[in-house]
CSV table of N, CA and C in Angstrom, one decimal:
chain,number,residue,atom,x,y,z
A,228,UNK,N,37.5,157.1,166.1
A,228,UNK,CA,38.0,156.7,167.4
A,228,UNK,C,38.4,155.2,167.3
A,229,UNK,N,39.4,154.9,167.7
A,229,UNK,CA,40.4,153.6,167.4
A,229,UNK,C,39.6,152.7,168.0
A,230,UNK,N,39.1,151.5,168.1
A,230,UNK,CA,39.0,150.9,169.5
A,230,UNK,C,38.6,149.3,169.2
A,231,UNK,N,38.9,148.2,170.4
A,231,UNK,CA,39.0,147.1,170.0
A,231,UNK,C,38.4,146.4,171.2
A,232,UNK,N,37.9,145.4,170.8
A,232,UNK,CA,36.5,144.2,171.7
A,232,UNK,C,36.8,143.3,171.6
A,233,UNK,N,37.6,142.3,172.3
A,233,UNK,CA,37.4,141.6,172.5
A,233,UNK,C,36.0,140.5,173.4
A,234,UNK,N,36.3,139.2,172.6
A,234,UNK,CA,35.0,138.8,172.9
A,234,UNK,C,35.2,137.2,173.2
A,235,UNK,N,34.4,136.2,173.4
A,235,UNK,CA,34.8,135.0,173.4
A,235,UNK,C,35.0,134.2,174.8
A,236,UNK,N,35.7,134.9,175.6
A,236,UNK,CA,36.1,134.3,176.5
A,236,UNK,C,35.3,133.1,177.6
A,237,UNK,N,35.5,132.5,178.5
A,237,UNK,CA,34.8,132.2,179.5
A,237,UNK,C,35.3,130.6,180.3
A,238,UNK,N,34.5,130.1,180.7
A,238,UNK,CA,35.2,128.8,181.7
A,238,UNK,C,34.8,127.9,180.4
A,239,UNK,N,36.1,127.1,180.8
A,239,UNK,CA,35.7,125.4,180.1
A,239,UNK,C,36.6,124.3,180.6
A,240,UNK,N,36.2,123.9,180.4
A,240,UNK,CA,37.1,122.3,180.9
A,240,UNK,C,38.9,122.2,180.4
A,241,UNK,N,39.9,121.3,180.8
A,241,UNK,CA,41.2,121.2,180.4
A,241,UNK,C,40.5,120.3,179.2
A,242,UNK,N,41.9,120.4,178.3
A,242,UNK,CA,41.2,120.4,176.6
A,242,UNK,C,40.3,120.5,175.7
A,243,UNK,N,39.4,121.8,176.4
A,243,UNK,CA,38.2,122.0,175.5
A,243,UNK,C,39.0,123.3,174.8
A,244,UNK,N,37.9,124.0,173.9
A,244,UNK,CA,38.2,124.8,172.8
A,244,UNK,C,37.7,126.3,173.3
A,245,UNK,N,38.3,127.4,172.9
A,245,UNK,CA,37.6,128.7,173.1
A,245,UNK,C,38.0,129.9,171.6
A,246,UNK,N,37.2,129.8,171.0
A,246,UNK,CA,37.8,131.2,170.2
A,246,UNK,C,37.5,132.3,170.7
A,247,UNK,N,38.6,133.5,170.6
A,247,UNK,CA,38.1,134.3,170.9
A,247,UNK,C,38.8,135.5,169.7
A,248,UNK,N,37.4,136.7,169.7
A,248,UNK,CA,37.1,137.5,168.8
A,248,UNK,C,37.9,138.8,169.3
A,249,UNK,N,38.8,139.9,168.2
A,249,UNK,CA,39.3,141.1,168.5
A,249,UNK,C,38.2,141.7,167.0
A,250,UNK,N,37.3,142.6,167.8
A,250,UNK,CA,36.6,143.0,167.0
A,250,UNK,C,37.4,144.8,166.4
A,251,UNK,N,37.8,145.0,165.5
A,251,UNK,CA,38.4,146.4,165.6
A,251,UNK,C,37.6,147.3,164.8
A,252,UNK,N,37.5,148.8,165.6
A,252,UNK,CA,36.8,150.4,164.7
A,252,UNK,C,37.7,150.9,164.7
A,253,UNK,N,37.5,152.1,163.7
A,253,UNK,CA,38.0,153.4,163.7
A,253,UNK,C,38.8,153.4,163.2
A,254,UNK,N,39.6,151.9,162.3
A,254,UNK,CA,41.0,151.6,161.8
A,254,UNK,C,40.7,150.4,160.9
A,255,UNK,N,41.4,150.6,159.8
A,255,UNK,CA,41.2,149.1,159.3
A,255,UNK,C,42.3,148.3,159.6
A,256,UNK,N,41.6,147.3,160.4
A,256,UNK,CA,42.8,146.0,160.9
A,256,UNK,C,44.0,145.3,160.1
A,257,UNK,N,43.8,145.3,158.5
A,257,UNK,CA,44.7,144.7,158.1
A,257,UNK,C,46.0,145.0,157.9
A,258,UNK,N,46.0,147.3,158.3
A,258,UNK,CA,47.1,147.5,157.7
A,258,UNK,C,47.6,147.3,159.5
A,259,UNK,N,47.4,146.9,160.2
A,259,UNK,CA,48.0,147.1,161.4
A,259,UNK,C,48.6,145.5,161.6
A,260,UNK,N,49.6,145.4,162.9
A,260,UNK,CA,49.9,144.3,163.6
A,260,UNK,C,48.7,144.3,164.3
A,261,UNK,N,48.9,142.8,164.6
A,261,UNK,CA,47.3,142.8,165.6
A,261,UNK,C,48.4,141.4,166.6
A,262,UNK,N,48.4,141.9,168.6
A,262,UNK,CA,49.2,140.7,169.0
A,262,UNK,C,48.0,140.3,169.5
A,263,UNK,N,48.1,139.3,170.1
A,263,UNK,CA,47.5,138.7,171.4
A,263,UNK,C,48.1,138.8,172.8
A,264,UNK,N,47.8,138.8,173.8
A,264,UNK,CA,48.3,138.8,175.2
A,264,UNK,C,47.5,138.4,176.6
A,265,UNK,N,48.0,137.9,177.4
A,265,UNK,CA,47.9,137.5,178.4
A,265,UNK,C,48.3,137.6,179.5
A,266,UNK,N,46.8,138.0,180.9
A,266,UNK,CA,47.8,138.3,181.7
A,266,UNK,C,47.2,137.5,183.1
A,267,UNK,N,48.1,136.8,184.0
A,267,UNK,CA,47.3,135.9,185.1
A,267,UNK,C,47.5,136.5,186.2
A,268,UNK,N,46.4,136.7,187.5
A,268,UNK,CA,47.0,136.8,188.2
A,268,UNK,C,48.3,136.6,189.0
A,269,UNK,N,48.7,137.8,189.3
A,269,UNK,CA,50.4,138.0,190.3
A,269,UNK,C,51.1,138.2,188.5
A,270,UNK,N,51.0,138.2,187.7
A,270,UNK,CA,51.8,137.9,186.6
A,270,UNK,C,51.9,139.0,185.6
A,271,UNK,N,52.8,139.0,185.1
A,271,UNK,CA,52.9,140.6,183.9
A,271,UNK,C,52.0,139.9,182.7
A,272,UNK,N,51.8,140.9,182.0
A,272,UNK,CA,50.9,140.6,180.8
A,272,UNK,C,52.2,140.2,179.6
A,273,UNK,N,51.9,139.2,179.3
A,273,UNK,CA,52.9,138.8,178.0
A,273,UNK,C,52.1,138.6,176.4
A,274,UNK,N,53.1,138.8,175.7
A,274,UNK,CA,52.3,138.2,174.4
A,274,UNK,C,52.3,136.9,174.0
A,275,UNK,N,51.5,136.1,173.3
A,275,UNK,CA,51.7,135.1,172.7
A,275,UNK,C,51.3,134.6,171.3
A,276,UNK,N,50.9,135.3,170.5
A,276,UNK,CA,50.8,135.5,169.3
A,276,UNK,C,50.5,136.8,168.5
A,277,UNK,N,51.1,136.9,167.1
A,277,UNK,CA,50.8,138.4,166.7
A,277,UNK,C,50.7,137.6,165.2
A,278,UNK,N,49.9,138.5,164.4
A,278,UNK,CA,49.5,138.4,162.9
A,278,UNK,C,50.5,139.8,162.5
A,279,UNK,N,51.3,140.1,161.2
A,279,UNK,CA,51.4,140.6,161.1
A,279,UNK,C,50.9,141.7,159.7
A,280,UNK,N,51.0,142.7,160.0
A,280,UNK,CA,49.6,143.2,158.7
A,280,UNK,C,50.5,143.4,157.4
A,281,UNK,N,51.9,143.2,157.6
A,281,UNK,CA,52.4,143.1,156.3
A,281,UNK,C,52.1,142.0,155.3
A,282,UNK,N,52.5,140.7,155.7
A,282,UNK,CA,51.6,139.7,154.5
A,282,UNK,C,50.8,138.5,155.6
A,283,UNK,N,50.4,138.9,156.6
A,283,UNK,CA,50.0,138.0,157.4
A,283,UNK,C,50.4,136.9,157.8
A,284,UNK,N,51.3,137.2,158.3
A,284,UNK,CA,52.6,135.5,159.0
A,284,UNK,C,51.9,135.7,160.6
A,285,UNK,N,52.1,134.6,160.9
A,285,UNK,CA,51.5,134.6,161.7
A,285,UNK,C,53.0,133.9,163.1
A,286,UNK,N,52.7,134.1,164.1
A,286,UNK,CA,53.6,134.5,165.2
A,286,UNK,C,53.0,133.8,166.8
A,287,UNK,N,54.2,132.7,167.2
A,287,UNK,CA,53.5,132.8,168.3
A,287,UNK,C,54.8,132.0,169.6
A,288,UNK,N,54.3,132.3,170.7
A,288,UNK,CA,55.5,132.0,172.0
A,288,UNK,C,55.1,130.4,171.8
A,289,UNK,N,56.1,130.2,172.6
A,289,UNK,CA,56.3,128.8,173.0
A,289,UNK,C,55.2,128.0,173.5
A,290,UNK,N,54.5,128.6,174.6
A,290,UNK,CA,53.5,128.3,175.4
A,290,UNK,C,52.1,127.8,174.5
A,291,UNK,N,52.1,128.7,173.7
A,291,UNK,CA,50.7,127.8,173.1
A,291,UNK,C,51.1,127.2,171.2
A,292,UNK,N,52.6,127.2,171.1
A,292,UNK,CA,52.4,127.0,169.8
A,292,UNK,C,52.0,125.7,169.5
A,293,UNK,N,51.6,125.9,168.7
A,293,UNK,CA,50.4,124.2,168.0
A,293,UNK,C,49.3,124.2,168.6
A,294,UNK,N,49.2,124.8,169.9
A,294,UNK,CA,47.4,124.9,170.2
A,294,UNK,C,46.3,126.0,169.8
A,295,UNK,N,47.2,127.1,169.6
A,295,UNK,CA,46.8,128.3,169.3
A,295,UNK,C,46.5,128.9,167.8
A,296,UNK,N,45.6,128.9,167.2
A,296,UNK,CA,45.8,129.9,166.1
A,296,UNK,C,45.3,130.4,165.8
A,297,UNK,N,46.2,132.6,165.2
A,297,UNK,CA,45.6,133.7,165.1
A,297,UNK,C,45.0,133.3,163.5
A,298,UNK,N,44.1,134.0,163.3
A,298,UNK,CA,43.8,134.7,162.0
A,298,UNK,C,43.0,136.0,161.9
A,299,UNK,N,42.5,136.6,160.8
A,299,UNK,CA,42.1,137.3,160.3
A,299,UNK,C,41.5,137.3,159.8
A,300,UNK,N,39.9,137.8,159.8
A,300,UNK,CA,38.9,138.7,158.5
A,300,UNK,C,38.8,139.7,158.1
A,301,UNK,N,39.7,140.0,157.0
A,301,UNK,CA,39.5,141.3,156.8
A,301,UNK,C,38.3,142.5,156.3
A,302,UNK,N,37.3,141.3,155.6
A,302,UNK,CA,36.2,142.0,155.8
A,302,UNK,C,35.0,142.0,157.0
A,303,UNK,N,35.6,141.8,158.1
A,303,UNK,CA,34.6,142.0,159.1
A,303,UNK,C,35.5,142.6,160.1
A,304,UNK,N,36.9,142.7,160.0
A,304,UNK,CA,37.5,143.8,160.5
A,304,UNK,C,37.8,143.1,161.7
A,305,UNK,N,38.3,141.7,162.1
A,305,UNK,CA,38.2,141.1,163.1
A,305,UNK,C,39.3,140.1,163.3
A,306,UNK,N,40.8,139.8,164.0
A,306,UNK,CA,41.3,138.8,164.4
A,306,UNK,C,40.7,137.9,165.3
A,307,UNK,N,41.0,136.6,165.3
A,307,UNK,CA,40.4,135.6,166.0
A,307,UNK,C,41.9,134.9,166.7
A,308,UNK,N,41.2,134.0,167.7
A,308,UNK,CA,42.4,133.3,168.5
A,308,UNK,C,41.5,132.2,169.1
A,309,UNK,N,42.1,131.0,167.8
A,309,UNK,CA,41.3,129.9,168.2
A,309,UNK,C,42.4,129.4,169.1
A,310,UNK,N,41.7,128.6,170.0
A,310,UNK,CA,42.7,127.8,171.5
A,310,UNK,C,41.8,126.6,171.7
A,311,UNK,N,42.5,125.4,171.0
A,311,UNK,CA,42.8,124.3,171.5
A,311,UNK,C,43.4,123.3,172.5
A,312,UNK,N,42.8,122.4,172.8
A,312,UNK,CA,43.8,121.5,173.7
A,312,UNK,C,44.2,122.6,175.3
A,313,UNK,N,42.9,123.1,175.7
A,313,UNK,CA,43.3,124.3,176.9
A,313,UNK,C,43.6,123.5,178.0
A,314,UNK,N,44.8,124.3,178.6
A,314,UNK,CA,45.5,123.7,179.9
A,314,UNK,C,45.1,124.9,181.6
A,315,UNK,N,44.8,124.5,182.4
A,315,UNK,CA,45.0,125.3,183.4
A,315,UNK,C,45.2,126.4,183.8
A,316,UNK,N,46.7,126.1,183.0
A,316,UNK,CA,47.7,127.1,183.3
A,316,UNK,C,47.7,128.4,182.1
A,317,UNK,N,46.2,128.3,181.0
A,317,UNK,CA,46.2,129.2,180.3
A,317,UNK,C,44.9,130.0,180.8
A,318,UNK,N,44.5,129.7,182.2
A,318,UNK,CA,43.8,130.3,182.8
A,318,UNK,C,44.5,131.9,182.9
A,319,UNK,N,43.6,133.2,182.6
A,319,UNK,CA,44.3,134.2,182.5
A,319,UNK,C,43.7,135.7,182.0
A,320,UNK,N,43.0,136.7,181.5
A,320,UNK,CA,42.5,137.5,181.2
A,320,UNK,C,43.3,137.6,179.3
A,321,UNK,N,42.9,137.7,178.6
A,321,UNK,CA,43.2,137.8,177.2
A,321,UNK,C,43.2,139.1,176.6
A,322,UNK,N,43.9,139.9,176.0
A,322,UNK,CA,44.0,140.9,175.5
A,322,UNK,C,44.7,141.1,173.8
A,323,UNK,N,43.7,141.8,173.5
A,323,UNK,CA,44.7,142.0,171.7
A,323,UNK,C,44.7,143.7,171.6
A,324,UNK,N,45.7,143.6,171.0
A,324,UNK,CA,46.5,145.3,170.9
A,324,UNK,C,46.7,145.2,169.4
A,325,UNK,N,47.0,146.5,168.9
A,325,UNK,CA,47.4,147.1,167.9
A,325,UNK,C,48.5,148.2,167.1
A,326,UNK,N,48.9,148.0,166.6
A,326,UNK,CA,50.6,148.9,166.1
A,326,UNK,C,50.2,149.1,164.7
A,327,UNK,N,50.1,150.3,164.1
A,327,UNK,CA,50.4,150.4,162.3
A,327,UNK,C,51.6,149.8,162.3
A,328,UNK,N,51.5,149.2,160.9
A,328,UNK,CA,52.4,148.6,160.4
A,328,UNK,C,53.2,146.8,161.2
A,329,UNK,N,54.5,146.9,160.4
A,329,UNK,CA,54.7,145.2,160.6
A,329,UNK,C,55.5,145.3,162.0
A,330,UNK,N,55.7,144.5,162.4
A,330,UNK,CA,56.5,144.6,163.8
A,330,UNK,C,57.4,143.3,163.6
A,331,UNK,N,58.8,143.1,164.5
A,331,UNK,CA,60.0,142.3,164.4
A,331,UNK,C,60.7,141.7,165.2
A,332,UNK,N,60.6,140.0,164.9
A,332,UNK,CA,61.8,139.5,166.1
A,332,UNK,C,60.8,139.8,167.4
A,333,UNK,N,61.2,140.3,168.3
A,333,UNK,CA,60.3,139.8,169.7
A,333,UNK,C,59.7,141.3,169.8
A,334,UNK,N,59.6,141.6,169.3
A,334,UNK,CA,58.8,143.1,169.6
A,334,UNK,C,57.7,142.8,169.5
A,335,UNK,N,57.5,141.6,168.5
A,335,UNK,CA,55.4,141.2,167.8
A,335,UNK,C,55.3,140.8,169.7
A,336,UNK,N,56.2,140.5,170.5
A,336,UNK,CA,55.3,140.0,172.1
A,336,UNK,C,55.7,140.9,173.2
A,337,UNK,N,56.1,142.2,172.8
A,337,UNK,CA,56.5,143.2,173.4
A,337,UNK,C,55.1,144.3,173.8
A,338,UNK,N,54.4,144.7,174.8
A,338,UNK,CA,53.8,145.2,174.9
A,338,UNK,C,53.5,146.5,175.1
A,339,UNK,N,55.2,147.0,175.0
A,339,UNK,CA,55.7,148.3,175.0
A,339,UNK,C,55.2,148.9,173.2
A,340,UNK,N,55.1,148.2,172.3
A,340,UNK,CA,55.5,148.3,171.1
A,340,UNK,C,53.9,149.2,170.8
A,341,UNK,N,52.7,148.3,171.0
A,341,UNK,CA,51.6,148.5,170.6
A,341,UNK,C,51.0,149.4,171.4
A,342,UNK,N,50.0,150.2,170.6
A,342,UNK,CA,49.7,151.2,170.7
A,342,UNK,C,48.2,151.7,171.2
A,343,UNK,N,47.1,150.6,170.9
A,343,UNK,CA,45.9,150.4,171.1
A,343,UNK,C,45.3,148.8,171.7
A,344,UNK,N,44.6,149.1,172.4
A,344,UNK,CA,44.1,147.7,173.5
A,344,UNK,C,42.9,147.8,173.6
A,345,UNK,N,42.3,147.1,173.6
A,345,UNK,CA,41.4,146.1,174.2
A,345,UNK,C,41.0,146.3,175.6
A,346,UNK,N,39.8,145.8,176.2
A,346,UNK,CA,39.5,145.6,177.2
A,346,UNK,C,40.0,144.3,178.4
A,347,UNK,N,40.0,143.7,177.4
A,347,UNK,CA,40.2,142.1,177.5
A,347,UNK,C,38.8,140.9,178.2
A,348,UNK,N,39.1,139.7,178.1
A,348,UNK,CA,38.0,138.8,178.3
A,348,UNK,C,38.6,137.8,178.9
A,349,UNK,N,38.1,137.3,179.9
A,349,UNK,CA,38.4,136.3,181.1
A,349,UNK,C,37.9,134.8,180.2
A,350,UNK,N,39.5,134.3,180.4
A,350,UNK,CA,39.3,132.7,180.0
A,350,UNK,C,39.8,131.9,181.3
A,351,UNK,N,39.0,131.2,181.8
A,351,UNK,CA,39.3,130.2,182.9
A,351,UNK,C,39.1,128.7,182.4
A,352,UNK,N,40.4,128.1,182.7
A,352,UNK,CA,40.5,126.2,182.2
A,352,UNK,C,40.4,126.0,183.7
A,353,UNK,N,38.9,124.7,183.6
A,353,UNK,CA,39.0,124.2,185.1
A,353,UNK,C,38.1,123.6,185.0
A,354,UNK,N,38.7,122.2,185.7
A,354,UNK,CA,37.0,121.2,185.8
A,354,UNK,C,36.3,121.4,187.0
């Protein structure tokens, strides 16, 4: 059974740090895309980073590039999303999904594309 956990999340101050954990079963993570996504209240769920499981390049929107970064353990079967420098406005519920194989061009923040999700985990920026 496929299934993924995210973990990590919670309140912290503007510019503190939060990693957060996509724990994955039932599948080995590496041969998959693995995105990240976000979704805020009133607001559609978007992506903003994706790893891809072909040679692991790593992928990300505008909004958090240079604060944000995905990686991967492949032997513990787990993408991470360290987030840096947190703003407000990254207040939002967090989600990671999954697709076999590589994904391309804007489809890695397409959420039509992937195939398996997460529960997701509430990150709130606020003093």
């Amino acid at each position: 059974q496929v299934q993924l956990v995210e973990s990590g999340g919670g309140l912290v101050q503007p510019g503190g740090s939060l990693r957060l954990s996509c724990a994955a079963s039932g599948f080995t993570s590496h041969y998959y895309s693995i995105g990240w996504f976000r979704q805020a209240p009133g607001k559609e769920r978007g992506g903003i980073s994706c790893i891809s499981s072909s040679d692991g390049s790593t992928y990300y929107a505008d909004s958090v590039k240079g604060r944000f970064t995905i990686s991967r353990d492949n032997a513990k079967n787990t993408v991470y999303l360290q987030m840096n420098s947190l703003k407000p406005e990254d207040t939002a519920v967090y989600y990671c999904a999954a697709r076999f194989g590589p994904l391309y061009g804007s489809s890695r923040f397409d959420r039509s594309y992937y195939n398996y999700w997460g529960q997701g985990t509430q990150v709130t920026v606020s003093s």
